[in-house]
Amino acid sequence: MICEYLNNELHIENVSLASIAREYGTPVYVYSKGKITDNFSSYQRAFGDRDHAICYAVKANSNIAILKLLHDLGAGFDVVSIGELERVHAAGAASSETVFAGVGKMAREIERALALNIGCFNVESVDELSLIDQIAGKLGSRARIAVRVNPDVDPKTHPYISTGLNENKFGIPMPNALEVYLKAQKMAHIEIAGVACHIGSQLTEIAPFVAAAERVQGLINQLDEREIKINQVDIGGGLGISYGQENPPAIEEYVTALCKTIDPSLRIAIEPGRSIVGDAGLLLTQVLYMKQTPAKHFAIVDASMSELIRPALYQAHHPVMPVSLYPSRETQLVDIVGPVCETADFLAKGRELALGADDFIAIMDAGAYSAVMASSYNTRPKPAELIVSADQSYLIRERDSIESLIANERIVDF
Ligand code: LLP
């Protein structure tokens, strides 16, 4: 837990959330530098002497201050668009430890990635491989690639975030992988660097990771027989966190299982996102109104599905903590809902809380896939982002303005 009560006031590290809410307004995302650092260090410690790369999945939280922090700690990066790559570049962190994943890379993205001399393209189709070869040839360079294979393993997670099954759009089916490597071997501007896979996100069991790693290791043995030498296995991301109800394996347990399954001669790369930032952030919001209907109590807050879409999209559970505790108040079952005009606009349902109008509340575990998935639906400006370190808070993104939201639009004479 990144937050604790001190005299009935919730603090993140040593900073009071009420003081942040008053100073910066709500809704606002707040992250803990200490927790991000701890999570990253757990990965580093777990690998010990084993040759490895921790390529943080930028999609989880792409704020450039966080990218810079992780770069300083020794992270590489997993990007899935040129936008994410430019963020890594802006943080001064683009390097040979950057991998470019994603099922739909565009020619201009491939060109830019080659110009920045990234470490590896994780290739998801034969046509993409040919395009990379062609562009690298035009630029007079060689592209390092890994084929992202689809191992057909059930990650036992929400269907929207499961990627390693035959029916998913991701990767090259395992039975076709050898053929793709044989093609890659013949391409003049392609250098084979590794094998990649990623089976899904928010996994709460080790077994699917091990099953995928075993299948990848089997492929590497096959490639070895054909004199195709692989140096690196990129096993993707996906380790889950607890949102209050799950019991995922610890980082150490996960890394140890991977190290045991993959041959010691191979370098292991991983692409964790959620398990580095997920439990290191929260969304701070204020109750606007308490509303009672014959069916329910609602706390209507100033954050919504536009700032945290996970409950609406995946029925995700996020813990809720009141910023100030009032021991004399009675609790009641409440749904926490936003101002957006959709019934799906809820942040939490059926929570036993003692809330009143104007209270601040923290929606926990909102460090991953929260700010990055924010939309401006209902013309809601994206909130500010802050990072706290010990007793200091730092603004790392200003709140959008309504002017900026409409700045690119034009009234035309039809
Ligand atoms: N590598 C690849 C190729 C990925 O597709 C992903 C996540 C990751 C790494 C990082 O996975 P992580 O360690 O964060 O689980 N919006 C959803 C999650 C989508 C994950 C997409 N891919 C959510 O809010 O739960």
GROMACS .gro file of C-alpha atoms in nm, residues 21-296:
model
  276
   21ALA     CA    1  -0.629   1.809  -0.370
   22ARG     CA    2  -0.651   2.165  -0.238
   23GLU     CA    3  -0.337   2.282  -0.412
   24TYR     CA    4  -0.382   2.119  -0.753
   25GLY     CA    5  -0.756   2.059  -0.772
   26THR     CA    6  -0.930   1.733  -0.860
   27PRO     CA    7  -0.941   1.499  -1.038
   28VAL     CA    8  -0.565   1.444  -1.033
   29TYR     CA    9  -0.342   1.139  -1.074
   30VAL     CA   10  -0.081   1.097  -0.800
   31TYR     CA   11   0.215   0.856  -0.817
   32SER     CA   12   0.473   0.742  -0.564
   33LYS     CA   13   0.835   0.755  -0.675
   34GLY     CA   14   0.929   0.521  -0.389
   35LYS     CA   15   0.684   0.250  -0.498
   36ILE     CA   16   0.786   0.263  -0.867
   37THR     CA   17   1.149   0.237  -0.758
   38ASP     CA   18   1.075  -0.057  -0.525
   39ASN     CA   19   0.885  -0.247  -0.792
   40PHE     CA   20   1.160  -0.197  -1.047
   41SER     CA   21   1.429  -0.292  -0.796
   42SER     CA   22   1.242  -0.615  -0.716
   43TYR     CA   23   1.280  -0.717  -1.080
   44GLN     CA   24   1.649  -0.626  -1.084
   45ARG     CA   25   1.718  -0.814  -0.762
   46ALA     CA   26   1.525  -1.120  -0.879
   47PHE     CA   27   1.738  -1.149  -1.194
   48GLY     CA   28   2.058  -1.122  -0.992
   49ASP     CA   29   2.354  -1.215  -1.216
   50ARG     CA   30   2.141  -1.350  -1.496
   51ASP     CA   31   2.184  -1.154  -1.821
   52HIS     CA   32   1.857  -0.966  -1.866
   53ALA     CA   33   1.673  -0.655  -1.989
   54ILE     CA   34   1.371  -0.505  -1.816
   55CYS     CA   35   1.192  -0.323  -2.097
   56TYR     CA   36   0.919  -0.126  -1.922
   57ALA     CA   37   0.593  -0.131  -2.125
   58VAL     CA   38   0.541   0.239  -2.195
   59LYS     CA   39   0.171   0.185  -2.267
   60ALA     CA   40   0.102   0.132  -1.895
   61ASN     CA   41   0.201   0.487  -1.801
   62SER     CA   42   0.386   0.698  -2.053
   63ASN     CA   43   0.450   1.020  -1.861
   64ILE     CA   44   0.802   1.126  -1.957
   65ALA     CA   45   0.900   1.195  -1.595
   66ILE     CA   46   0.824   0.831  -1.515
   67LEU     CA   47   1.015   0.714  -1.824
   68LYS     CA   48   1.314   0.922  -1.713
   69LEU     CA   49   1.294   0.779  -1.360
   70LEU     CA   50   1.288   0.423  -1.495
   71HIS     CA   51   1.570   0.495  -1.740
   72ASP     CA   52   1.782   0.625  -1.451
   73LEU     CA   53   1.706   0.302  -1.263
   74GLY     CA   54   1.832   0.099  -1.560
   75ALA     CA   55   1.516   0.016  -1.755
   76GLY     CA   56   1.486  -0.041  -2.126
   77PHE     CA   57   1.151   0.022  -2.296
   78ASP     CA   58   0.881  -0.158  -2.491
   79VAL     CA   59   0.699   0.078  -2.727
   80VAL     CA   60   0.408   0.009  -2.961
   81SER     CA   61   0.388   0.331  -3.161
   82ILE     CA   62   0.605   0.611  -3.281
   83GLY     CA   63   0.434   0.832  -3.025
   84GLU     CA   64   0.559   0.611  -2.744
   85LEU     CA   65   0.905   0.597  -2.900
   86GLU     CA   66   0.917   0.979  -2.919
   87ARG     CA   67   0.827   0.992  -2.551
   88VAL     CA   68   1.115   0.758  -2.467
   89HIS     CA   69   1.340   0.973  -2.688
   90ALA     CA   70   1.217   1.292  -2.517
   91ALA     CA   71   1.307   1.135  -2.182
   92GLY     CA   72   1.659   1.083  -2.320
   93ALA     CA   73   1.610   0.710  -2.290
   94ALA     CA   74   1.590   0.562  -2.644
   95SER     CA   75   1.860   0.299  -2.680
   96SER     CA   76   1.951  -0.051  -2.784
   97GLU     CA   77   1.732  -0.158  -2.492
   98THR     CA   78   1.419  -0.031  -2.669
   99VAL     CA   79   1.196  -0.288  -2.836
  100PHE     CA   80   0.924  -0.196  -3.083
  101ALA     CA   81   0.625  -0.428  -3.050
  102GLY     CA   82   0.276  -0.402  -3.198
  103VAL     CA   83   0.072  -0.568  -3.466
  104GLY     CA   84   0.035  -0.270  -3.702
  105LYS     CA   85   0.365  -0.085  -3.743
  106MET     CA   86   0.351   0.179  -4.016
  107ALA     CA   87   0.631   0.251  -4.265
  108ARG     CA   88   0.701   0.592  -4.116
  109GLU     CA   89   0.720   0.440  -3.770
  110ILE     CA   90   0.967   0.176  -3.886
  111GLU     CA   91   1.182   0.446  -4.052
  112ARG     CA   92   1.194   0.657  -3.738
  113ALA     CA   93   1.271   0.357  -3.517
  114LEU     CA   94   1.561   0.262  -3.745
  115ALA     CA   95   1.688   0.620  -3.739
  116LEU     CA   96   1.687   0.609  -3.358
  117ASN     CA   97   1.871   0.275  -3.378
  118ILE     CA   98   1.639   0.088  -3.142
  119GLY     CA   99   1.733  -0.255  -3.013
  120CYS     CA  100   1.476  -0.480  -3.176
  121PHE     CA  101   1.154  -0.497  -3.376
  122ASN     CA  102   0.918  -0.764  -3.246
  123VAL     CA  103   0.769  -0.872  -3.578
  124GLU     CA  104   0.411  -0.996  -3.599
  125SER     CA  105   0.366  -1.092  -3.967
  126VAL     CA  106   0.563  -1.190  -4.279
  127ASP     CA  107   0.449  -0.875  -4.459
  128GLU     CA  108   0.578  -0.660  -4.174
  129LEU     CA  109   0.911  -0.845  -4.186
  130SER     CA  110   0.943  -0.775  -4.561
  131LEU     CA  111   0.859  -0.408  -4.510
  132ILE     CA  112   1.122  -0.373  -4.235
  133ASP     CA  113   1.380  -0.540  -4.463
  134GLN     CA  114   1.289  -0.305  -4.749
  135ILE     CA  115   1.303   0.012  -4.536
  136ALA     CA  116   1.629  -0.091  -4.368
  137GLY     CA  117   1.774  -0.151  -4.716
  138LYS     CA  118   1.665   0.196  -4.830
  139LEU     CA  119   1.827   0.352  -4.521
  140GLY     CA  120   2.143   0.145  -4.565
  141SER     CA  121   2.100  -0.020  -4.226
  142ARG     CA  122   2.016  -0.362  -4.081
  143ALA     CA  123   1.719  -0.413  -3.856
  144ARG     CA  124   1.746  -0.641  -3.556
  145ILE     CA  125   1.428  -0.846  -3.519
  146ALA     CA  126   1.259  -1.103  -3.303
  147VAL     CA  127   0.958  -1.292  -3.430
  148ARG     CA  128   0.671  -1.256  -3.187
  149VAL     CA  129   0.522  -1.600  -3.168
  150ASN     CA  130   0.178  -1.686  -3.045
  151PRO     CA  131   0.224  -1.990  -2.821
  152ASP     CA  132  -0.149  -2.067  -2.789
  153VAL     CA  133  -0.151  -2.063  -2.410
  154ASP     CA  134  -0.454  -1.959  -2.208
  155PRO     CA  135  -0.343  -1.681  -1.972
  156LYS     CA  136  -0.667  -1.709  -1.771
  157THR     CA  137  -0.728  -1.337  -1.763
  158HIS     CA  138  -1.000  -1.102  -1.892
  159PRO     CA  139  -1.071  -1.186  -2.259
  160TYR     CA  140  -0.999  -0.827  -2.367
  161ILE     CA  141  -0.642  -0.846  -2.238
  162SER     CA  142  -0.558  -1.201  -2.339
  163THR     CA  143  -0.324  -1.212  -2.640
  164GLY     CA  144  -0.158  -1.553  -2.659
  165LEU     CA  145  -0.445  -1.767  -2.785
  166ASN     CA  146  -0.481  -1.890  -3.145
  167GLU     CA  147  -0.794  -1.682  -3.189
  168ASN     CA  148  -0.611  -1.354  -3.100
  169LYS     CA  149  -0.471  -1.118  -3.364
  170PHE     CA  150  -0.126  -1.116  -3.205
  171GLY     CA  151   0.195  -1.286  -3.306
  172ILE     CA  152   0.279  -1.560  -3.555
  173PRO     CA  153   0.128  -1.900  -3.477
  174MET     CA  154   0.394  -2.129  -3.334
  175PRO     CA  155   0.366  -2.388  -3.616
  176ASN     CA  156   0.457  -2.117  -3.874
  177ALA     CA  157   0.741  -1.960  -3.676
  178LEU     CA  158   1.025  -2.172  -3.815
  179GLU     CA  159   0.929  -2.087  -4.171
  180VAL     CA  160   0.927  -1.714  -4.087
  181TYR     CA  161   1.276  -1.739  -3.933
  182LEU     CA  162   1.400  -1.920  -4.245
  183LYS     CA  163   1.265  -1.631  -4.455
  184ALA     CA  164   1.421  -1.372  -4.221
  185GLN     CA  165   1.755  -1.549  -4.246
  186LYS     CA  166   1.760  -1.488  -4.621
  187MET     CA  167   1.679  -1.117  -4.598
  188ALA     CA  168   1.977  -0.889  -4.660
  189HIS     CA  169   1.879  -0.615  -4.417
  190ILE     CA  170   1.749  -0.826  -4.130
  191GLU     CA  171   1.949  -0.951  -3.836
  192ILE     CA  172   1.783  -1.216  -3.622
  193ALA     CA  173   1.821  -1.115  -3.258
  194GLY     CA  174   1.567  -1.315  -3.066
  195VAL     CA  175   1.228  -1.468  -3.012
  196ALA     CA  176   0.945  -1.273  -2.850
  197CYS     CA  177   0.606  -1.356  -2.707
  198HIS     CA  178   0.346  -1.198  -2.481
  199ILE     CA  179   0.040  -1.392  -2.372
  200GLY     CA  180  -0.170  -1.136  -2.189
  201SER     CA  181  -0.198  -0.893  -1.903
  202GLN     CA  182  -0.302  -0.911  -1.537
  203LEU     CA  183  -0.203  -1.279  -1.507
  204THR     CA  184  -0.240  -1.409  -1.154
  205GLU     CA  185  -0.079  -1.750  -1.204
  206ILE     CA  186   0.273  -1.859  -1.296
  207ALA     CA  187   0.178  -2.170  -1.496
  208PRO     CA  188   0.077  -1.994  -1.823
  209PHE     CA  189   0.406  -1.798  -1.826
  210VAL     CA  190   0.602  -2.120  -1.780
  211ALA     CA  191   0.399  -2.299  -2.050
  212ALA     CA  192   0.468  -2.013  -2.295
  213ALA     CA  193   0.839  -2.002  -2.205
  214GLU     CA  194   0.866  -2.379  -2.254
  215ARG     CA  195   0.713  -2.353  -2.601
  216VAL     CA  196   0.945  -2.066  -2.691
  217GLN     CA  197   1.243  -2.267  -2.566
  218GLY     CA  198   1.127  -2.558  -2.786
  219LEU     CA  199   1.128  -2.329  -3.089
  220ILE     CA  200   1.477  -2.201  -3.005
  221ASN     CA  201   1.605  -2.560  -2.994
  222GLN     CA  202   1.451  -2.619  -3.339
  223LEU     CA  203   1.612  -2.299  -3.471
  224ASP     CA  204   1.945  -2.405  -3.327
  225GLU     CA  205   1.930  -2.726  -3.533
  226ARG     CA  206   1.893  -2.505  -3.842
  227GLU     CA  207   2.196  -2.295  -3.744
  228ILE     CA  208   1.975  -1.997  -3.654
  229LYS     CA  209   2.131  -1.864  -3.336
  230ILE     CA  210   1.909  -1.683  -3.090
  231ASN     CA  211   2.059  -1.460  -2.822
  232GLN     CA  212   1.755  -1.320  -2.647
  233VAL     CA  213   1.413  -1.440  -2.538
  234ASP     CA  214   1.159  -1.164  -2.481
  235ILE     CA  215   0.882  -1.316  -2.276
  236GLY     CA  216   0.664  -1.001  -2.276
  237GLY     CA  217   0.487  -0.851  -1.979
  238GLY     CA  218   0.171  -0.951  -1.801
  239LEU     CA  219   0.240  -1.014  -1.434
  240GLY     CA  220  -0.074  -0.913  -1.247
  241ILE     CA  221  -0.112  -0.701  -0.936
  242SER     CA  222  -0.365  -0.719  -0.656
  243TYR     CA  223  -0.653  -0.476  -0.691
  244GLY     CA  224  -0.766  -0.588  -0.349
  245GLN     CA  225  -0.909  -0.925  -0.452
  246GLU     CA  226  -0.638  -1.110  -0.648
  247ASN     CA  227  -0.336  -1.293  -0.517
  248PRO     CA  228  -0.075  -1.277  -0.794
  249PRO     CA  229   0.271  -1.431  -0.764
  250ALA     CA  230   0.547  -1.206  -0.630
  251ILE     CA  231   0.790  -1.054  -0.880
  252GLU     CA  232   1.071  -1.275  -0.742
  253GLU     CA  233   0.866  -1.592  -0.790
  254TYR     CA  234   0.778  -1.498  -1.147
  255VAL     CA  235   1.135  -1.411  -1.247
  256THR     CA  236   1.274  -1.725  -1.082
  257ALA     CA  237   1.029  -1.941  -1.279
  258LEU     CA  238   1.134  -1.774  -1.606
  259CYS     CA  239   1.504  -1.811  -1.527
  260LYS     CA  240   1.452  -2.182  -1.458
  261THR     CA  241   1.259  -2.245  -1.780
  262ILE     CA  242   1.483  -2.057  -2.023
  263ASP     CA  243   1.828  -2.193  -2.104
  264PRO     CA  244   2.100  -2.010  -1.906
  265SER     CA  245   2.288  -1.929  -2.227
  266LEU     CA  246   2.003  -1.698  -2.331
  267ARG     CA  247   1.947  -1.340  -2.229
  268ILE     CA  248   1.596  -1.286  -2.090
  269ALA     CA  249   1.403  -0.971  -2.172
  270ILE     CA  250   1.069  -0.890  -2.015
  271GLU     CA  251   0.819  -0.611  -2.080
  272PRO     CA  252   0.643  -0.543  -1.750
  273GLY     CA  253   0.408  -0.247  -1.729
  274ARG     CA  254   0.135  -0.285  -1.469
  275SER     CA  255   0.356  -0.461  -1.212
  276ILE     CA  256   0.590  -0.160  -1.209
  277VAL     CA  257   0.346   0.130  -1.197
  278GLY     CA  258   0.000  -0.013  -1.125
  279ASP     CA  259   0.004  -0.007  -0.747
  280ALA     CA  260   0.220   0.308  -0.743
  281GLY     CA  261  -0.056   0.548  -0.839
  282LEU     CA  262  -0.404   0.667  -0.751
  283LEU     CA  263  -0.673   0.892  -0.887
  284LEU     CA  264  -0.775   1.161  -0.642
  285THR     CA  265  -1.130   1.288  -0.680
  286GLN     CA  266  -1.390   1.487  -0.486
  287VAL     CA  267  -1.749   1.399  -0.404
  288LEU     CA  268  -1.976   1.653  -0.571
  289TYR     CA  269  -2.310   1.525  -0.447
  290MET     CA  270  -2.453   1.241  -0.244
  291LYS     CA  271  -2.768   1.116  -0.407
  292GLN     CA  272  -3.018   0.867  -0.279
  293THR     CA  273  -3.269   0.685  -0.498
  294PRO     CA  274  -3.514   0.416  -0.385
  295ALA     CA  275  -3.261   0.160  -0.510
  296LYS     CA  276  -2.923   0.297  -0.414
   0.00000   0.00000   0.00000
